[in-house]
Amino acid sequence: MEIREVVLPNAPKRPLCLALVADLHDSVPVGLWDALLEKKPDAVLFTGDVVHSKEKSENGLRFLKECSTRFFTCCSLGNHEFKYGADFREEIQRTGAILLDDGYIKTDGLVIGGLTSGFAGARQGTFRETPKPRTEWLLDFCEQKGYRILLSHHPEYFDFLKDYDIDLILSGHAHGGQWRFFGLPIFAPGQGFFPRYTSGFYGGKMFVSRGVTNSAPVPRIGNREELVFLVNR
C-alpha cells in the first residue's frame, strides 16, 4: 500500500489534514493503522465499502470502531453496504463513527456530507449501470457556510455533481481501474471499460482514491493500493 499526500484544493486558510480511506472491503492492510497514528489527521473519512458482504464485515466494522475511538471519523455508504440484500447502517452507527446517510455534519469550519449509493435497496451487478442517488438534500448542504466536503462512493456521479457548489468531492469504488497500462485504466465498476474517473483529481474538485485494498479475484497491474492524506499546510 502506497502512502500519498496531496494538497487540498480551495482549502480554508489553516492547517488541515484529512485521511481518505476508500474501499476497505473488510480487509485491513498492514501499515494502515500505524500510518494514521503517525500522521494524526484531523479527520478520517471513509467513502464506503467498509464491509464486503454479510459474511465479511467483522474486520471492517472493528477497524471503523478503532478509528472512531482515536479520530474524528465519518463514513458514507457504498454499494457493498447493501450488497446481497444487506443493510449495514445500524452496524456502522454502533461503531461510534458518524454515519453520513444522505446528510451532513458541521464541525470546526468544515461541512462534511455523505451521498449514499444509489444501490441502497437495489439489485447489483458488475456491469449494471449505477442507479442515481438522492440529491435533493444537496441544495441545503451547499448553502452551509464552511469548507464543504462530500463523500461520494461512486466517482461516476461526478457528471451531475460537478455543478453543485461543493469544494471537495471524495470518491473510491473504481479501484484505480484494476489494470493500468501507460497510465490508462482498463475497467471500473459502474463505468465499464476504459473508465474516465479512477485515480487523482478531476475538474479541480473531485479526488478519486485507488482504495486501500484489492478485493477483486485478479491482481492489480500498474496500480498500487493507497492511503491518501489531503493536506493544507
C-alpha positions as CSV (number, residue, x, y, z in Angstrom):
1,M,0.0,0.0,0.0
2,E,1.3,3.4,-1.0
3,I,1.0,6.4,1.3
4,R,0.2,9.5,-0.7
5,E,-0.1,13.1,0.4
6,V,-1.9,15.6,-1.9
7,V,-2.8,19.3,-1.5
8,L,-6.4,20.2,-0.7
9,P,-8.0,22.4,-3.4
10,N,-9.7,25.7,-2.4
11,A,-8.8,24.9,1.2
12,P,-9.5,27.0,4.3
13,K,-6.7,29.2,5.5
14,R,-5.5,27.0,8.3
15,P,-3.5,23.8,8.7
16,L,-5.7,20.8,7.9
17,C,-5.1,17.1,7.3
18,L,-7.8,14.6,6.2
19,A,-7.2,10.9,5.8
20,L,-9.2,9.3,2.9
21,V,-9.8,5.6,3.5
22,A,-11.6,4.1,0.5
23,D,-12.7,0.5,-0.3
24,L,-11.6,-1.3,2.9
25,H,-13.8,-4.3,1.9
26,D,-13.4,-5.9,5.3
27,S,-9.6,-6.2,4.9
28,V,-7.2,-4.0,6.9
29,P,-3.9,-3.8,5.2
30,V,-0.6,-3.9,7.1
31,G,0.6,-0.4,7.9
32,L,-2.8,1.4,7.7
33,W,-3.3,1.9,11.4
34,D,0.3,2.9,12.0
35,A,0.2,5.4,9.2
36,L,-2.9,7.0,10.7
37,L,-1.3,7.1,14.2
38,E,1.8,8.7,12.8
39,K,0.0,11.4,10.7
40,K,-2.7,12.2,13.3
41,P,-5.2,13.5,10.8
42,D,-7.9,16.0,11.8
43,A,-10.5,13.6,10.4
44,V,-10.6,10.1,8.9
45,L,-13.1,9.9,6.1
46,F,-14.4,6.5,4.8
47,T,-16.1,6.8,1.4
48,G,-18.0,3.5,1.6
49,D,-17.4,-0.3,1.1
50,V,-16.0,-0.6,4.6
51,V,-17.6,-4.1,4.6
52,H,-17.6,-6.6,1.7
53,S,-20.7,-8.7,2.3
54,K,-23.0,-10.1,5.1
55,E,-20.4,-12.8,5.8
56,K,-17.4,-10.5,5.5
57,S,-17.9,-7.5,7.7
58,E,-16.3,-8.1,11.1
59,N,-12.8,-6.7,10.3
60,G,-14.1,-3.5,8.6
61,L,-16.6,-2.7,11.4
62,R,-13.9,-3.3,14.0
63,F,-11.5,-1.0,12.2
64,L,-14.1,1.7,11.9
65,K,-14.7,1.4,15.6
66,E,-11.0,1.7,16.4
67,C,-10.7,4.8,14.2
68,S,-13.7,6.4,15.9
69,T,-12.2,6.0,19.4
70,R,-9.0,7.8,18.3
71,F,-10.0,10.2,15.5
72,F,-13.0,12.3,14.3
73,T,-14.4,9.6,11.9
74,C,-17.1,9.9,9.2
75,C,-18.4,7.2,6.9
76,S,-20.7,7.4,3.9
77,L,-22.4,4.3,2.3
78,G,-21.1,2.5,-0.8
79,N,-22.7,-0.3,-2.8
80,H,-21.2,-3.1,-0.6
81,E,-23.0,-1.8,2.5
82,F,-26.2,-3.0,0.6
83,K,-24.8,-5.9,-1.4
84,Y,-26.7,-9.2,-1.5
85,G,-29.6,-7.7,0.4
86,A,-27.6,-6.3,3.3
87,D,-28.1,-3.0,5.1
88,F,-25.2,-2.1,7.4
89,R,-26.5,1.3,8.6
90,E,-27.2,0.2,12.2
91,E,-23.9,-1.7,12.5
92,I,-22.0,1.3,11.3
93,Q,-23.7,3.6,13.8
94,R,-22.9,1.3,16.6
95,T,-19.1,1.7,15.8
96,G,-19.2,5.3,17.0
97,A,-18.3,6.6,13.6
98,I,-20.5,9.4,12.2
99,L,-22.8,7.9,9.6
100,L,-23.5,10.3,6.8
101,D,-26.5,8.8,5.1
102,D,-27.6,11.5,2.6
103,G,-26.9,14.1,5.3
104,Y,-24.1,16.2,6.6
105,I,-22.4,17.4,9.8
106,K,-20.7,20.7,10.6
107,T,-17.5,20.8,12.6
108,D,-14.7,23.4,13.1
109,G,-15.4,25.2,9.8
110,L,-15.9,22.0,7.8
111,V,-19.2,20.8,6.4
112,I,-18.9,17.1,5.7
113,G,-21.7,15.3,3.8
114,G,-22.2,11.8,2.7
115,L,-24.0,10.8,-0.5
116,T,-25.5,7.3,-0.2
117,S,-25.0,4.9,-3.0
118,G,-27.9,4.6,-5.4
119,F,-27.7,0.8,-4.9
120,A,-29.4,1.1,-1.5
121,G,-32.1,-1.4,-1.7
122,A,-31.4,-2.1,-5.4
123,R,-30.2,-5.2,-7.3
124,Q,-26.5,-5.1,-8.1
125,G,-24.3,-6.5,-10.8
126,T,-20.8,-5.9,-12.2
127,F,-22.0,-4.4,-15.5
128,R,-25.2,-2.8,-14.2
129,E,-25.5,1.0,-14.6
130,T,-25.2,2.7,-11.2
131,P,-28.6,4.0,-10.1
132,K,-28.9,7.7,-9.4
133,P,-28.7,8.7,-5.7
134,R,-31.0,11.0,-3.8
135,T,-29.7,14.6,-4.4
136,E,-32.5,16.9,-3.1
137,W,-30.7,17.3,0.2
138,L,-27.6,18.7,-1.5
139,L,-29.3,22.1,-2.0
140,D,-29.3,22.6,1.7
141,F,-25.8,21.2,2.1
142,C,-24.4,23.6,-0.5
143,E,-26.0,26.6,1.3
144,Q,-24.0,25.9,4.5
145,K,-21.1,28.2,5.4
146,G,-17.7,26.5,5.6
147,Y,-15.5,24.2,3.6
148,R,-17.9,21.7,2.0
149,I,-16.7,18.2,1.6
150,L,-18.9,15.5,0.0
151,L,-18.1,11.8,0.5
152,S,-19.5,10.1,-2.7
153,H,-18.5,6.5,-3.1
154,H,-19.2,6.4,-6.9
155,P,-17.0,8.7,-9.0
156,E,-19.3,8.2,-11.9
157,Y,-21.7,10.6,-10.1
158,F,-19.4,13.4,-10.8
159,D,-21.1,14.2,-14.1
160,F,-24.1,15.6,-12.2
161,L,-22.3,16.6,-9.0
162,K,-19.8,18.9,-10.7
163,D,-22.1,21.8,-11.0
164,Y,-23.0,21.9,-7.3
165,D,-21.2,24.4,-5.0
166,I,-19.0,21.8,-3.3
167,D,-15.4,22.5,-2.5
168,L,-14.2,18.9,-2.5
169,I,-15.7,15.5,-3.5
170,L,-14.0,12.3,-2.3
171,S,-14.7,9.0,-4.0
172,G,-13.4,5.5,-4.4
173,H,-15.2,2.4,-5.9
174,A,-13.2,2.4,-9.2
175,H,-10.2,0.5,-7.7
176,G,-7.9,2.6,-9.9
177,G,-9.1,0.8,-13.0
178,Q,-7.6,-2.5,-11.7
179,W,-5.0,-2.8,-14.6
180,R,-3.3,0.4,-15.8
181,F,-1.1,0.3,-18.9
182,F,0.8,3.5,-19.7
183,G,-1.4,5.2,-17.1
184,L,-4.6,4.1,-18.9
185,P,-7.1,2.3,-16.7
186,I,-8.8,-0.7,-18.1
187,F,-12.0,-1.3,-16.2
188,A,-14.0,0.1,-13.3
189,P,-17.4,-0.9,-11.9
190,G,-20.1,1.5,-12.8
191,Q,-18.0,2.9,-15.7
192,G,-17.1,-0.2,-17.7
193,F,-14.0,-0.5,-19.9
194,F,-11.6,2.5,-20.2
195,P,-13.3,4.4,-17.4
196,R,-13.0,8.2,-17.0
197,Y,-12.7,8.6,-13.3
198,T,-10.3,6.2,-11.5
199,S,-7.4,8.0,-9.7
200,G,-6.5,11.5,-8.7
201,F,-8.2,14.9,-9.2
202,Y,-10.9,15.7,-11.8
203,G,-12.4,19.1,-12.5
204,G,-10.3,20.6,-9.8
205,K,-12.7,19.4,-7.1
206,M,-13.1,15.6,-7.1
207,F,-10.4,13.3,-5.8
208,V,-10.7,9.5,-6.5
209,S,-8.7,7.1,-4.4
210,R,-7.5,3.8,-5.8
211,G,-8.6,2.2,-2.5
212,V,-6.6,0.7,0.4
213,T,-7.2,-3.0,-0.6
214,N,-7.7,-5.2,-3.6
215,S,-11.0,-7.1,-3.3
216,A,-11.0,-8.4,-6.9
217,P,-10.0,-12.0,-7.6
218,V,-7.4,-10.8,-10.1
219,P,-4.3,-8.8,-9.2
220,R,-3.7,-5.2,-9.8
221,I,-1.2,-4.2,-12.5
222,G,0.5,-0.8,-12.5
223,N,-2.0,0.3,-9.9
224,R,-1.0,0.1,-6.2
225,E,-3.4,0.4,-3.3
226,E,-3.2,3.7,-1.5
227,L,-3.9,5.6,1.7
228,V,-4.4,9.3,0.9
229,F,-3.8,12.3,3.2
230,L,-5.2,15.5,1.9
231,V,-3.4,18.4,3.5
232,N,-3.3,22.1,3.7
233,R,-0.2,23.5,5.4
